[in-house]
Coordinates of C-alpha atoms in Angstrom, one line a residue:
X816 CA 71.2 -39.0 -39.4
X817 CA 71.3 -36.3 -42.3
X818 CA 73.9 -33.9 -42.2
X819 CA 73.3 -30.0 -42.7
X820 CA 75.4 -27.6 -43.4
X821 CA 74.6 -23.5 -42.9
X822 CA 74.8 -20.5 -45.4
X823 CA 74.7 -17.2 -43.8
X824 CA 74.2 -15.0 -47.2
X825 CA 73.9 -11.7 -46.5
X826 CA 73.4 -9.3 -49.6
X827 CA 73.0 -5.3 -49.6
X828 CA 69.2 -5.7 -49.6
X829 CA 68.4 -8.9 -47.4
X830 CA 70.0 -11.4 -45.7
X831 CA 68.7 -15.8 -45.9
X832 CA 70.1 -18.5 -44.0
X833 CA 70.2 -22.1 -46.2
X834 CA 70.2 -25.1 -44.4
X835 CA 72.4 -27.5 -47.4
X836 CA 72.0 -31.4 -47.3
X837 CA 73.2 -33.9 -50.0
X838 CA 70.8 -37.0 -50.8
X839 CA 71.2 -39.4 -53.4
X840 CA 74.5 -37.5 -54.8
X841 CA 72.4 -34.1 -55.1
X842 CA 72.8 -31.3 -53.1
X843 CA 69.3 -30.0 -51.3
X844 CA 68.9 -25.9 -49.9
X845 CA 66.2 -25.3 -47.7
X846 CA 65.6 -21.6 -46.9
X847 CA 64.5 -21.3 -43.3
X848 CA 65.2 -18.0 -42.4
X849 CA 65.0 -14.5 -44.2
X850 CA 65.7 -10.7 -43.2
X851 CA 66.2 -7.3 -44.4
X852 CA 69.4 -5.6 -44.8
X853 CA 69.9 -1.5 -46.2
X854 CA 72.1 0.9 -45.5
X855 CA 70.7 3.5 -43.2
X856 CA 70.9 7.3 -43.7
X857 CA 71.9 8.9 -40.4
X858 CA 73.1 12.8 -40.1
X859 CA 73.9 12.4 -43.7
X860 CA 75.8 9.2 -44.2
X861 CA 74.7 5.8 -45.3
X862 CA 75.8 3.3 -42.5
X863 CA 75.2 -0.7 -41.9
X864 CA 73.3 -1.8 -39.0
X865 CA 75.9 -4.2 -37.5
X866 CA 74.2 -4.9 -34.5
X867 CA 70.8 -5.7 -36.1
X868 CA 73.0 -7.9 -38.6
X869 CA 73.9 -9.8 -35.8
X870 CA 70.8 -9.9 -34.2
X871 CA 69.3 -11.5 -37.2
X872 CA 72.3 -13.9 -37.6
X873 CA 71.5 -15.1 -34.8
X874 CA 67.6 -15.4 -34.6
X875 CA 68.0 -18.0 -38.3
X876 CA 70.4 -20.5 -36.3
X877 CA 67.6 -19.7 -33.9
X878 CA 65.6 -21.5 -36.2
X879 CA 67.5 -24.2 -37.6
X880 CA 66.8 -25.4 -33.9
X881 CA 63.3 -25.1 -34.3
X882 CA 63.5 -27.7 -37.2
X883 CA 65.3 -30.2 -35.6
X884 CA 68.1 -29.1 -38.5
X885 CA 71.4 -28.6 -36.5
X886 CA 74.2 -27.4 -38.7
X887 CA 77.5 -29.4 -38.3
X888 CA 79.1 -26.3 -39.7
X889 CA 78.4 -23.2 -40.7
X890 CA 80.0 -19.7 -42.6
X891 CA 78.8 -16.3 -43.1
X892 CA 79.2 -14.0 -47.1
X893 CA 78.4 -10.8 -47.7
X894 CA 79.2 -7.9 -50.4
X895 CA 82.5 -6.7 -50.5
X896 CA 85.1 -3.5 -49.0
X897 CA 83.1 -2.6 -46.3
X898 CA 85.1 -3.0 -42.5
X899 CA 85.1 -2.4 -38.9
X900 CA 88.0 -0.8 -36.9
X901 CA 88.0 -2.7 -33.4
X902 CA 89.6 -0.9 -29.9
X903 CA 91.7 -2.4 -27.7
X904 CA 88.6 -3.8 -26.1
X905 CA 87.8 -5.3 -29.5
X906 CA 84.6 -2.4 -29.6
X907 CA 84.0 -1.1 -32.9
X908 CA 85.7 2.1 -33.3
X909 CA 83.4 5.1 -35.2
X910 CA 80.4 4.2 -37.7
X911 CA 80.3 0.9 -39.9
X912 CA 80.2 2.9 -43.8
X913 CA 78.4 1.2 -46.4
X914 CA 80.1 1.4 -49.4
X915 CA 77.8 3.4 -51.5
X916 CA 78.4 6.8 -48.8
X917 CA 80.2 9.6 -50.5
X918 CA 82.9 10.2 -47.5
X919 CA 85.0 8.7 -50.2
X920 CA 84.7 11.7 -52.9
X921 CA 88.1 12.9 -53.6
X922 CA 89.9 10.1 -52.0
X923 CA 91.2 8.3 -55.0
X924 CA 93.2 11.8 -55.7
X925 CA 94.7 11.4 -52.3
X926 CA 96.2 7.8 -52.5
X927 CA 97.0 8.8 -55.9
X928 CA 99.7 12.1 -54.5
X929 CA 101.4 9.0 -52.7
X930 CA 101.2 6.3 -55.3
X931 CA 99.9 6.7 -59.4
X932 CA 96.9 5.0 -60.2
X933 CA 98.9 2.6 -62.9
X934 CA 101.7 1.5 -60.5
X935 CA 98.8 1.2 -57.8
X936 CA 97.1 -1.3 -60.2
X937 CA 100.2 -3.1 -60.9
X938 CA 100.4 -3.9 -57.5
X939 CA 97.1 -4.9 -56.5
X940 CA 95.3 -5.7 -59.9
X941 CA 91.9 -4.6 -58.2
X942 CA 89.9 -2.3 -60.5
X943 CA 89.5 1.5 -59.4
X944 CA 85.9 2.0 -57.6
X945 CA 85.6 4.8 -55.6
X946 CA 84.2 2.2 -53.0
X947 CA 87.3 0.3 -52.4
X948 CA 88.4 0.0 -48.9
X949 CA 91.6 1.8 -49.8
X950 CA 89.8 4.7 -50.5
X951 CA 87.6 4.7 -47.7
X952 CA 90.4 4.2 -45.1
X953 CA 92.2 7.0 -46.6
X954 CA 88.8 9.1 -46.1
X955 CA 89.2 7.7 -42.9
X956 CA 93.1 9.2 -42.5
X957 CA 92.1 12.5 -43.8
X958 CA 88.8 13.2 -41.5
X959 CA 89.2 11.0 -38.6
X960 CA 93.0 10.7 -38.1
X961 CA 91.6 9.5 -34.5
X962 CA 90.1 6.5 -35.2
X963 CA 93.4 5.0 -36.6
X964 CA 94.9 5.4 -34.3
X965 CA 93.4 4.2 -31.6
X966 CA 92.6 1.1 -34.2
X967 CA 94.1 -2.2 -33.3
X968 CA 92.2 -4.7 -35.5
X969 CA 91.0 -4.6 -39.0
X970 CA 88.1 -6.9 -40.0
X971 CA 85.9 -7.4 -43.2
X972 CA 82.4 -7.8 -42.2
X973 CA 81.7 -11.6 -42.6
X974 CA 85.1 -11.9 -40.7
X975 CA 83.7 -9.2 -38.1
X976 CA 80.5 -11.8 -37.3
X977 CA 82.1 -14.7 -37.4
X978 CA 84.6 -13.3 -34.7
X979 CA 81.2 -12.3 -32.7
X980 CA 79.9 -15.6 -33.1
X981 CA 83.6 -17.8 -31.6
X982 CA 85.8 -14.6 -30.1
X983 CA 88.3 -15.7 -32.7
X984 CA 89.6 -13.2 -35.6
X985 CA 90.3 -14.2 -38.6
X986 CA 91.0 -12.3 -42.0
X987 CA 89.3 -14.3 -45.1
X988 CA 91.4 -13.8 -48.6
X989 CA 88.3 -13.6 -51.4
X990 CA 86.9 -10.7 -49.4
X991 CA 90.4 -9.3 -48.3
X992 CA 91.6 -9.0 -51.9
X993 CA 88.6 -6.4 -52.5
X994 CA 90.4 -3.9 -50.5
X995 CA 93.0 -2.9 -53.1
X996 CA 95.6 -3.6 -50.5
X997 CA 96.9 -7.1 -51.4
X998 CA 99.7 -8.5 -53.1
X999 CA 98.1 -10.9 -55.9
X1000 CA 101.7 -12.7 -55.9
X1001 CA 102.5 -13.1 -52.4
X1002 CA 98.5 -13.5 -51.7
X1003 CA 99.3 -11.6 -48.4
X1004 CA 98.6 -7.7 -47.4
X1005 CA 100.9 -5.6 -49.3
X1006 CA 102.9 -4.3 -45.9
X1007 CA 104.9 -1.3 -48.0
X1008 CA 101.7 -0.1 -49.8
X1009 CA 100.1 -0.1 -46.4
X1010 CA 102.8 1.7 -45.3
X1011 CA 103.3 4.3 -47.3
X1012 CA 99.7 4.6 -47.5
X1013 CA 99.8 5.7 -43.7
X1014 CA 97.9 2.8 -42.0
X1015 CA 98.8 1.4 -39.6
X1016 CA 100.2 -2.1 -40.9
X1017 CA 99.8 -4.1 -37.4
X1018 CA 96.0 -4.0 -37.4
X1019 CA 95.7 -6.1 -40.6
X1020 CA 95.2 -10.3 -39.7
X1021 CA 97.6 -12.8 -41.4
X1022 CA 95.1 -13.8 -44.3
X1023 CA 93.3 -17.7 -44.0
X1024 CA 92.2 -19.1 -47.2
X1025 CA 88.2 -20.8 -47.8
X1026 CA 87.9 -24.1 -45.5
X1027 CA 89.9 -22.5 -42.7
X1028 CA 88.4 -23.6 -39.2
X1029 CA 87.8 -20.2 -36.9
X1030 CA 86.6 -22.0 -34.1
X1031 CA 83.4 -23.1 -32.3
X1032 CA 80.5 -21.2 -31.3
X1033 CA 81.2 -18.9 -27.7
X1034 CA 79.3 -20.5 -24.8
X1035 CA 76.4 -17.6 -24.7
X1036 CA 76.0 -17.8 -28.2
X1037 CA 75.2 -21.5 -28.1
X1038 CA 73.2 -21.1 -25.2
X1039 CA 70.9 -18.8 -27.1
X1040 CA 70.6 -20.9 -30.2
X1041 CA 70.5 -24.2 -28.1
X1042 CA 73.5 -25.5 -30.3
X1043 CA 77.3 -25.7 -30.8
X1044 CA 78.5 -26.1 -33.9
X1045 CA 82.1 -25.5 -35.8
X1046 CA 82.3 -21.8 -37.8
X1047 CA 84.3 -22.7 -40.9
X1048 CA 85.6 -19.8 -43.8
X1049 CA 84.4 -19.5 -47.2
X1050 CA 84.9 -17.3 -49.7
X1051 CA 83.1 -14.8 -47.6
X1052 CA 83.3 -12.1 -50.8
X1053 CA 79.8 -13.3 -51.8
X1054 CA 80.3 -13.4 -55.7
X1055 CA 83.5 -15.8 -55.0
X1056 CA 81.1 -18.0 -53.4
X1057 CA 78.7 -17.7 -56.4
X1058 CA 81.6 -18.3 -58.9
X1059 CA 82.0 -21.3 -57.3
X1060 CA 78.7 -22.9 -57.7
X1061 CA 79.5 -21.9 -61.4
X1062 CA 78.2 -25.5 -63.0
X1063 CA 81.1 -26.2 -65.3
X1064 CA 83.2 -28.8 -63.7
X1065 CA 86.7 -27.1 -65.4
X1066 CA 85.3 -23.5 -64.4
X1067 CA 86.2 -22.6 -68.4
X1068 CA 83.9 -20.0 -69.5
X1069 CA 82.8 -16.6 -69.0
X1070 CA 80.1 -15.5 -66.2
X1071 CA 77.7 -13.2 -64.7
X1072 CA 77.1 -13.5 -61.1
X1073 CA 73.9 -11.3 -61.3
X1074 CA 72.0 -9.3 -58.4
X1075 CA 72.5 -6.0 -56.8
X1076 CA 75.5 -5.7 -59.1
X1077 CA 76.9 -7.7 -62.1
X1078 CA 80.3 -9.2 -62.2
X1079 CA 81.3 -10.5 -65.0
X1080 CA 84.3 -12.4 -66.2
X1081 CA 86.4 -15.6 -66.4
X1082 CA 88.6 -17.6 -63.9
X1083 CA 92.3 -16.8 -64.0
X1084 CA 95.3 -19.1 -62.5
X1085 CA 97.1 -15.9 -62.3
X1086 CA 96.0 -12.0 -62.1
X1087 CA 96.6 -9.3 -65.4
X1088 CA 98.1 -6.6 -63.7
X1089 CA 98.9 -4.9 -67.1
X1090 CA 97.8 -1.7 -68.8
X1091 CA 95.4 -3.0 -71.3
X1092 CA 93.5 -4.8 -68.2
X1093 CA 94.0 -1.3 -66.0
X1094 CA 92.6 1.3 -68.4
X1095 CA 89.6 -1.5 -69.3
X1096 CA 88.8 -1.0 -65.5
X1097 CA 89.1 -5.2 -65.3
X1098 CA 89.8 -6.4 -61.7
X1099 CA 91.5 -9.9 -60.2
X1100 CA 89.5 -10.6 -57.7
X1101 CA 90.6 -13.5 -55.3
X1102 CA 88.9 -16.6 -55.7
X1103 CA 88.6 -20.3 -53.9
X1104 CA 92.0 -22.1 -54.2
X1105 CA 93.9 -18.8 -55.1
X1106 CA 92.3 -18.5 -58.1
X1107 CA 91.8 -15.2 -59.9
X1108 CA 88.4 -13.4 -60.7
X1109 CA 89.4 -11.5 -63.9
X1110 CA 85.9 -9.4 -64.1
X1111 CA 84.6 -5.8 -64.3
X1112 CA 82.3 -4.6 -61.7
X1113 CA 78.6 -3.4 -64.1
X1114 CA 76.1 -1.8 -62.3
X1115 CA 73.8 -4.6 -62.3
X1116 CA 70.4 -4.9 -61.4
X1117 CA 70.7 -2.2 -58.8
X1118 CA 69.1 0.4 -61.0
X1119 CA 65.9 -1.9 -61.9
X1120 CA 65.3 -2.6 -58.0
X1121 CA 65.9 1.2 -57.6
X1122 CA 63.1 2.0 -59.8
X1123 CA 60.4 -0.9 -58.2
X1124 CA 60.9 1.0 -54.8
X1125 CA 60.4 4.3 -56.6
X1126 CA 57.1 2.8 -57.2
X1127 CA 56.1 1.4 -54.2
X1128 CA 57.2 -2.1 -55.3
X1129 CA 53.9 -1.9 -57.1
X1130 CA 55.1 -4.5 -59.9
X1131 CA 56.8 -7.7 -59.9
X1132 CA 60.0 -7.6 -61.6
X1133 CA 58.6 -10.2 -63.8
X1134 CA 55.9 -7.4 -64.5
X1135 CA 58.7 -4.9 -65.4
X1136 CA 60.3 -7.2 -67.8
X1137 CA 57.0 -8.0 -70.2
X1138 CA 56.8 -3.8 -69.8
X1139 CA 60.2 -3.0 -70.7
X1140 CA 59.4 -6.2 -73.9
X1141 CA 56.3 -4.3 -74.9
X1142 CA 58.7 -0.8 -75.0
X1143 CA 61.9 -2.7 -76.3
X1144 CA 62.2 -0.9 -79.8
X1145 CA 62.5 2.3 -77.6
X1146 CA 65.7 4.0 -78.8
X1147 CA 67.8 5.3 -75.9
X1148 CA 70.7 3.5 -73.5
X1149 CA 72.3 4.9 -70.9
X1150 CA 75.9 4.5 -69.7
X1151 CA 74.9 1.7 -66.4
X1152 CA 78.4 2.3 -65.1
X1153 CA 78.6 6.1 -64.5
X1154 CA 78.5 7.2 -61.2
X1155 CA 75.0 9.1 -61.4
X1156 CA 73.8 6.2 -61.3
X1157 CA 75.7 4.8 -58.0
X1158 CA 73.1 6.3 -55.3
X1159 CA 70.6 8.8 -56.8
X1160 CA 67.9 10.2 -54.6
X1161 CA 65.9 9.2 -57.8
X1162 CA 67.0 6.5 -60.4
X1163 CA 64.3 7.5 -62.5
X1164 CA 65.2 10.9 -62.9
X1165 CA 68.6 9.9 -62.8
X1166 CA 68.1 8.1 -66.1
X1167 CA 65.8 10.8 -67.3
X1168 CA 68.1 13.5 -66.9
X1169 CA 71.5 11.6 -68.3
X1170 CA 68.9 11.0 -71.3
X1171 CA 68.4 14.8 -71.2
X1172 CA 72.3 15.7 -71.0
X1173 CA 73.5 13.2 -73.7
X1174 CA 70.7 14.2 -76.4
X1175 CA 69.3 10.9 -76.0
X1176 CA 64.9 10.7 -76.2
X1177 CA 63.8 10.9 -72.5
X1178 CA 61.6 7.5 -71.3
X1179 CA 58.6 8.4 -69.8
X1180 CA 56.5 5.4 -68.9
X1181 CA 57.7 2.6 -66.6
X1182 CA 58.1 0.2 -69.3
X1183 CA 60.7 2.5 -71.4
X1184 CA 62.0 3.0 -68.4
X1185 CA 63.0 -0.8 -67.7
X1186 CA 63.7 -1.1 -71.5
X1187 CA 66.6 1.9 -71.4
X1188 CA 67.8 -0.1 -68.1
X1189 CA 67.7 -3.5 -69.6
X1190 CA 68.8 -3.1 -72.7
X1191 CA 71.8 -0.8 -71.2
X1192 CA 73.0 -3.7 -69.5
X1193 CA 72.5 -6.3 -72.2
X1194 CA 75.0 -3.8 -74.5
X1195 CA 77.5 -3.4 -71.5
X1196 CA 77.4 -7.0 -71.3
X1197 CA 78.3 -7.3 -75.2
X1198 CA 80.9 -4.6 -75.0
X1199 CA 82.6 -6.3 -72.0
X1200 CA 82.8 -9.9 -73.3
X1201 CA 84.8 -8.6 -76.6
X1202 CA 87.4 -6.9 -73.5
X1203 CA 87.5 -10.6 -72.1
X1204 CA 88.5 -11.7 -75.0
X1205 CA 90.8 -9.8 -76.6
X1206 CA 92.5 -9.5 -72.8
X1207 CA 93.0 -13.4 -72.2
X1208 CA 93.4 -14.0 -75.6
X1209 CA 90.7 -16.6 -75.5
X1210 CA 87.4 -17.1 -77.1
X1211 CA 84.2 -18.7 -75.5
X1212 CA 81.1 -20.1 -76.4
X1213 CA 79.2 -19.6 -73.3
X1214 CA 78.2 -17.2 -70.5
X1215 CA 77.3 -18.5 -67.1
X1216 CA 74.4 -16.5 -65.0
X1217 CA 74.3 -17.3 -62.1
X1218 CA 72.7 -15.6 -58.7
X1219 CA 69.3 -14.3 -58.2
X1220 CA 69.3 -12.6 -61.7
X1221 CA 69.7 -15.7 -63.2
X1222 CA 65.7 -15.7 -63.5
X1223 CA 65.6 -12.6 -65.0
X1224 CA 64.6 -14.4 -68.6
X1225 CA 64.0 -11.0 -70.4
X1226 CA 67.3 -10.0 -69.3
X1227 CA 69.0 -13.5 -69.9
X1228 CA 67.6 -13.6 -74.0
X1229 CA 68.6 -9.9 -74.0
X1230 CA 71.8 -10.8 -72.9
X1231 CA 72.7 -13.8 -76.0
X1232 CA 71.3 -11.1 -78.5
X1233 CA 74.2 -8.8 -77.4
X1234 CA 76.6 -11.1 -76.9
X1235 CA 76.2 -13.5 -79.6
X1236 CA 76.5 -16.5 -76.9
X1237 CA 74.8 -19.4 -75.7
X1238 CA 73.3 -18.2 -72.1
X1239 CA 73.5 -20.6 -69.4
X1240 CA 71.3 -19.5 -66.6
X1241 CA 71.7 -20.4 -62.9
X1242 CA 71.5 -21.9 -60.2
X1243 CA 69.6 -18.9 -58.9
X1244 CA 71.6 -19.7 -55.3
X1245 CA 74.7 -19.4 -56.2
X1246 CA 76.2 -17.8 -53.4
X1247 CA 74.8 -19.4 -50.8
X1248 CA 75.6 -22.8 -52.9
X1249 CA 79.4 -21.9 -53.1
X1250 CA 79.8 -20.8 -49.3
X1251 CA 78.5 -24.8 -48.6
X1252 CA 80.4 -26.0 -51.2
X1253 CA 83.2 -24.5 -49.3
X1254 CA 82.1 -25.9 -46.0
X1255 CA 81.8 -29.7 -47.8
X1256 CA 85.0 -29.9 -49.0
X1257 CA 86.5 -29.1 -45.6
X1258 CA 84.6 -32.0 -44.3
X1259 CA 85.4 -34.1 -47.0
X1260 CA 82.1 -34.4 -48.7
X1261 CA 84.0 -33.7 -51.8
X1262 CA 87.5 -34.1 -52.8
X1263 CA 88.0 -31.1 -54.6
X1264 CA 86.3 -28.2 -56.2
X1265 CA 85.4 -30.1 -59.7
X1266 CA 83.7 -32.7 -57.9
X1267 CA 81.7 -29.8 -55.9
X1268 CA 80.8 -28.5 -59.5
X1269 CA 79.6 -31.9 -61.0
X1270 CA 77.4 -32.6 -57.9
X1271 CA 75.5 -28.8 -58.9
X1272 CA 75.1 -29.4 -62.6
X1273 CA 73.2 -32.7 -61.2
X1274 CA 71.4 -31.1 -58.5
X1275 CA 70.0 -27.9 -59.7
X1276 CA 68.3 -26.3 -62.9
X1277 CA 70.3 -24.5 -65.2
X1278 CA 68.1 -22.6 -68.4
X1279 CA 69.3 -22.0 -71.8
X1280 CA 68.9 -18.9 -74.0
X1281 CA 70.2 -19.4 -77.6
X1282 CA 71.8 -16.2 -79.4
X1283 CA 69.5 -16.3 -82.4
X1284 CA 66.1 -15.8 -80.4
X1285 CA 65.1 -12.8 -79.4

């Protein structure tokens, strides 16, 4: 009998289970079941849906049911620094934030009377965004001093479902690391930063690496998919699953895991806590294997999306690339990573008035528009590969896309021209590729993380863009 294995991939905007087989040495995905995700604006803050999340976990194994396609495992990914508090009676304490609210506005200021923002990095190594969990449980502290203390358990969100789905809790390390409260050399919470931080220590899990068993599925959750199966970690920060499925067996070169947001950097076997990586706003990430995800955080393609809802969704984004190509001698760029551009009411006008403020020609059609954001984020990419490399100390001749913008072509030849590299583009799947790979190698499909790599070179299609074509 074939053997499936499940991705749970949830992203900011929508949510897809993959079903994952391997025949004839390749690796097969099957999509089979898709939903929407958003954060919801209620009395003025942006919150996640938990329980509709759940709901709509559970409706796709649901479905792999339908197909005759039961999982023998299966693991849940999502974004990053975004938490629940549970009770004593394991109820979720307050409202589930998403990580673009601005509750966190002034926060940074706070953790930064108790410890400086340079002996903060040197602790943690995780770049500053205003997002971090740090800051949001110190928004937390100073507004709803209640809440943490009646808090007994701390859980990331993909560690949060996964405890729904087996009543077992269990802190994953990619996604913990995202917090800003870890220890990159003990690979544990950082107990004294936590401390003097205010929170309450004992409500933060002992920290499980990728492959770690949680358990089996509770008895009325497999009566309502009409299966048991086992609920294995991954690296349940979704762009540590995508770097995974990075399809260079020694994981040597740069990347972009591309989609909501662009990460991009290199693996590390240790993190670069120093000043040069600090004021460069680089982060180290956790990655599979305790590896390190030296990488800056870009704005990504977050803007572009913004601007095709703006407009009803009226074009394609394939559409809004041959527009932004027909407007691509249009002077002005924007800056993608300021903060105007984190959660506008209006991206457009957000880019039209930063284009306003910085004396820069104002777009005015769609397509110059999409060229200001595209070729913003080609230059960002340029300006942060000559940071890689002047930080590690190393040269490359590649970048790795992978993720859904991976078949972004415009962006993808946009991207060599700025960088002067060879552009290696996909697999598109990339996170929901990684969080199998994970599951594999804990059931011995593959011996080790190289081998995982060689079998998605083989199995999927990877694009090339060459610097000198435009």
């Amino acid at each position: 009998m074939q053997k499936y294995y499940l991705a749970v991939d949830i992203g900011a905007s929508s949510g897809r289970h993959m079903l994952a087989s391997l025949q004839d040495g390749k690796m097969l995905l099957e999509e089979v079941y898709r939903f929407e995700n958003g954060m919801q604006h209620v009395d003025g803050k942006l919150l996640w849906d938990t329980k509709h999340l759940f709901r709509e976990i559970v409706n796709g194994m649901k479905k792999c049911k339908e197909l005759g396609k039961i999982p023998a495992s299966m693991s849940i990914d999502t974004w990053a620094v975004d938490y629940v508090l549970l009770d004593e009676r394991d109820e979720v304490l307050g409202d589930t934030y998403g990580y673009r609210d601005s509750r966190t506005d002034g926060m940074d200021e706070k953790v930064y009377e108790i410890i400086p923002e340079a002996e903060l990095y040197k602790k943690t190594g995780i770049q500053k965004q205003m997002f971090n969990t740090i800051y949001q449980l110190m928004a937390v502290k100073e507004k709803e001093t209640g809440l943490l203390n009646r808090a007994k358990t701390f859980l990331m969100l993909p560690d949060y479902f996964q405890y729904l789905l087996t009543g077992n809790k269990v802190s994953e390390y990619t996604n913990a690391t995202s917090t800003q409260l870890m220890n990159p050399e003990t690979k544990q919470w950082d107990k004294e930063l936590i401390r003097k931080l205010g929170y309450p220590e004992e409500i933060f899990l002992p920290v499980q690496l990728p492959g770690t068993e949680v358990g089996s599925l509770k008895k009325e959750i497999r009566d309502a998919v009409g299966f048991d199966c086992k609920v294995v970690l991954c690296a349940s920060h979704d762009t540590a699953s995508a770097v995974m499925a990075m399809p260079v067996v020694n994981g040597d070169g740069l990347y972009i895991s591309s989609g909501t947001w662009s990460l991009m950097g290199v693996e590390n076997d240790t993190a670069l806590c120093d000043e040069k990586s600090r004021s460069a706003n680089f982060t180290n990430e956790g990655g599979y294997e305790y590896r390190f995800r030296y990488l800056k955080n870009i704005m990504g393609l977050w803007m572009i999306q913004s601007v095709r809802h703006e407009l009803k969704d009226a074009y394609s984004f394939a559409e809004l690339c041959v527009m932004a190509e027909e407007c691509r001698n249009f002077p002005a760029r924007v800056d993608v990573n300021d903060d105007c551009f984190l959660a506008p009411e209006n991206m457009t006008e957000a880019i039209r008035d930063y284009c306003k403020k910085h004396g820069k020609q104002v777009p005015q059609t769609t397509g110059e528009i999409a060229a200001v954001i595209y070729q913003s984020l080609a230059e960002c990419y340029g300006r942060t590969v000559k940071e890689l490399e002047q930080n590690t100390k190393k040269s490359y001749a590649g970048i790795h896309i992978i993720g859904g913008g991976s078949n972004a072509a415009y962006l993808n030849q946009l991207t060599a021209a700025a960088t002067g590299k060879t552009v290696y583009a996909g697999p598109g799947e990339a996170t929901a590729i990684g969080n199998i790979m994970a599951q594999m190698i804990k059931d011995g499909v593959f011996q080790n993380l190289s081998e995982a790599r060689a079998c998605v070179f083989a199995s999927f299609d990877v694009k090339t863009y060459e610097a000198e074509n435009r």
